[in-house]
Amino acid sequence: MENKNGKQYRKTKMENKTSYLFTSEVVSPGHPDKCADIIADTIVDKLIIEDSESRVASEVFVAGKHVVIGGEVKSKCQLSQEEYETLVKDALAKIGYDGKSAFTKEQCLHPDDVQVQVLLNQQSPDISQGVDQETGEIGAGDQGIMFGFASSETADLMPAAITYARMLCDKVYNYALKHNQKLGVDIKTQVTVDYGTKENFENCKPQKIHTIVVSAPSVEGMPIEEVRALIQGLIDDTGLPTDMYNKDETIIHINPTGRYVNHSSLHDSGLTGRKLIVDSFGGYSPIGGGAQSSKDYTKVDRSGLYAARWIAKNIVAAGLAKKAIVQISYAIGVARPTSVAVDTMGTFTKHNDDKLSQVIMSEYPLTPKWITEKFGLDKPSEKTFLYADVASRGQVGQSDYPWEKLDEVEKLKNI
């Protein structure tokens, strides 16, 4: 065919079909950015479990064999250099960098080689006086905006593409953990969902999975044909909805470069907070200005996201909209939000966005203290949740998180 300039070009598969496509990606805990998040939240867990009033912002940078921990901490729990090193190495071992795989020390990170540098300071008293107030109230640990989102596309009220990308990533990662003589743990997945039309997209009606991309490191000497056959089997066994996934119709790319052996922070640096879209809604919704990992519960980048997701999810579960974005904003040292806004993108059923926004603002205090008590954010534990586990699995969308409970549905139905 010719374009308007008379030049020849070939139609792609997408051009031959009427489609409306949307894509989300996910990375495994073994990705260097996720390693940074998990290490940072392992520190948050340790400090808050030892002292529930700890104030933490422990950013982490992972590059090569080096792990740099920087930021600020105020806690009765004082950790030594050796204790920080133990936390880091234990976190990496749990992720899968335990030195027991078939990959060499040149191909992926080995625990014996890890060097930890700690550059933590005390939290500024200027912040402390606004956060820990004499009345017992907790002021917001920073200014900022947070967005929560929910969609009727899946059972967990999450968007389709990131839901399926997470399913695939979990499947391949869990296999890699158990079969480290074949696959490494630095994994990426990506799913493109075809909605058919923009109208279907706007009305939360995905039609099928259009494209799947999986990249997983394989050991030296494993033929690419064997790698692709192995991962194809994992894709087929993931449990993707049969009405969405057809192996013969879906475009599938597995390790598309043909070789993926070298991985981990030896070959790609990692930084706390660089996977915000992976951690939240896969690009379906706006995101706030800050990361969740590395921060204690007074930092509204974390607690505000959880509250906004909880509100959005309960609104959709109550049948008040097919999907909803909830924005919350705060001023540093001020407990109550400066604003709350609900946007159902035209899908509301009973009350418009103005009414929903007014109800949420009036019925729910949404102060850091209220959110903390509501979800038990100052009490991480093996029995409830651990922030390191949240960093590993995604900040939202997992049904066992306290902020994923559908406990306000009846109240919202009766507005």
CSV table of N, CA and C in Angstrom, one decimal, residues 30 77 90 107 134 228 255 274 324 383:
chain,number,residue,atom,x,y,z
A,30,GLY,N,12.2,-9.8,41.9
A,30,GLY,CA,13.6,-9.8,41.5
A,30,GLY,C,14.1,-8.7,40.7
A,77,CYS,N,14.0,2.4,68.0
A,77,CYS,CA,14.7,1.2,67.6
A,77,CYS,C,16.0,1.7,66.8
A,90,ASP,N,19.0,-10.7,54.0
A,90,ASP,CA,17.8,-11.6,54.2
A,90,ASP,C,16.7,-11.3,53.2
A,107,GLN,N,26.7,-13.3,36.4
A,107,GLN,CA,25.4,-13.2,35.7
A,107,GLN,C,24.3,-12.7,36.6
A,134,GLU,N,0.2,17.6,69.9
A,134,GLU,CA,-0.1,17.5,71.3
A,134,GLU,C,-1.5,16.9,71.6
A,228,ARG,N,11.2,-20.9,25.6
A,228,ARG,CA,9.9,-20.5,25.2
A,228,ARG,C,8.9,-21.5,25.4
A,255,ASN,N,10.8,-13.8,25.8
A,255,ASN,CA,12.2,-13.5,25.7
A,255,ASN,C,12.5,-13.1,24.3
A,274,ARG,N,10.4,3.7,41.7
A,274,ARG,CA,10.4,3.8,40.3
A,274,ARG,C,9.4,3.0,39.6
A,324,ALA,N,-14.2,4.2,39.2
A,324,ALA,CA,-14.1,5.5,39.9
A,324,ALA,C,-12.7,5.8,40.2
A,383,LYS,N,0.8,-11.9,60.8
A,383,LYS,CA,-0.6,-12.3,60.8
A,383,LYS,C,-1.5,-11.3,60.0
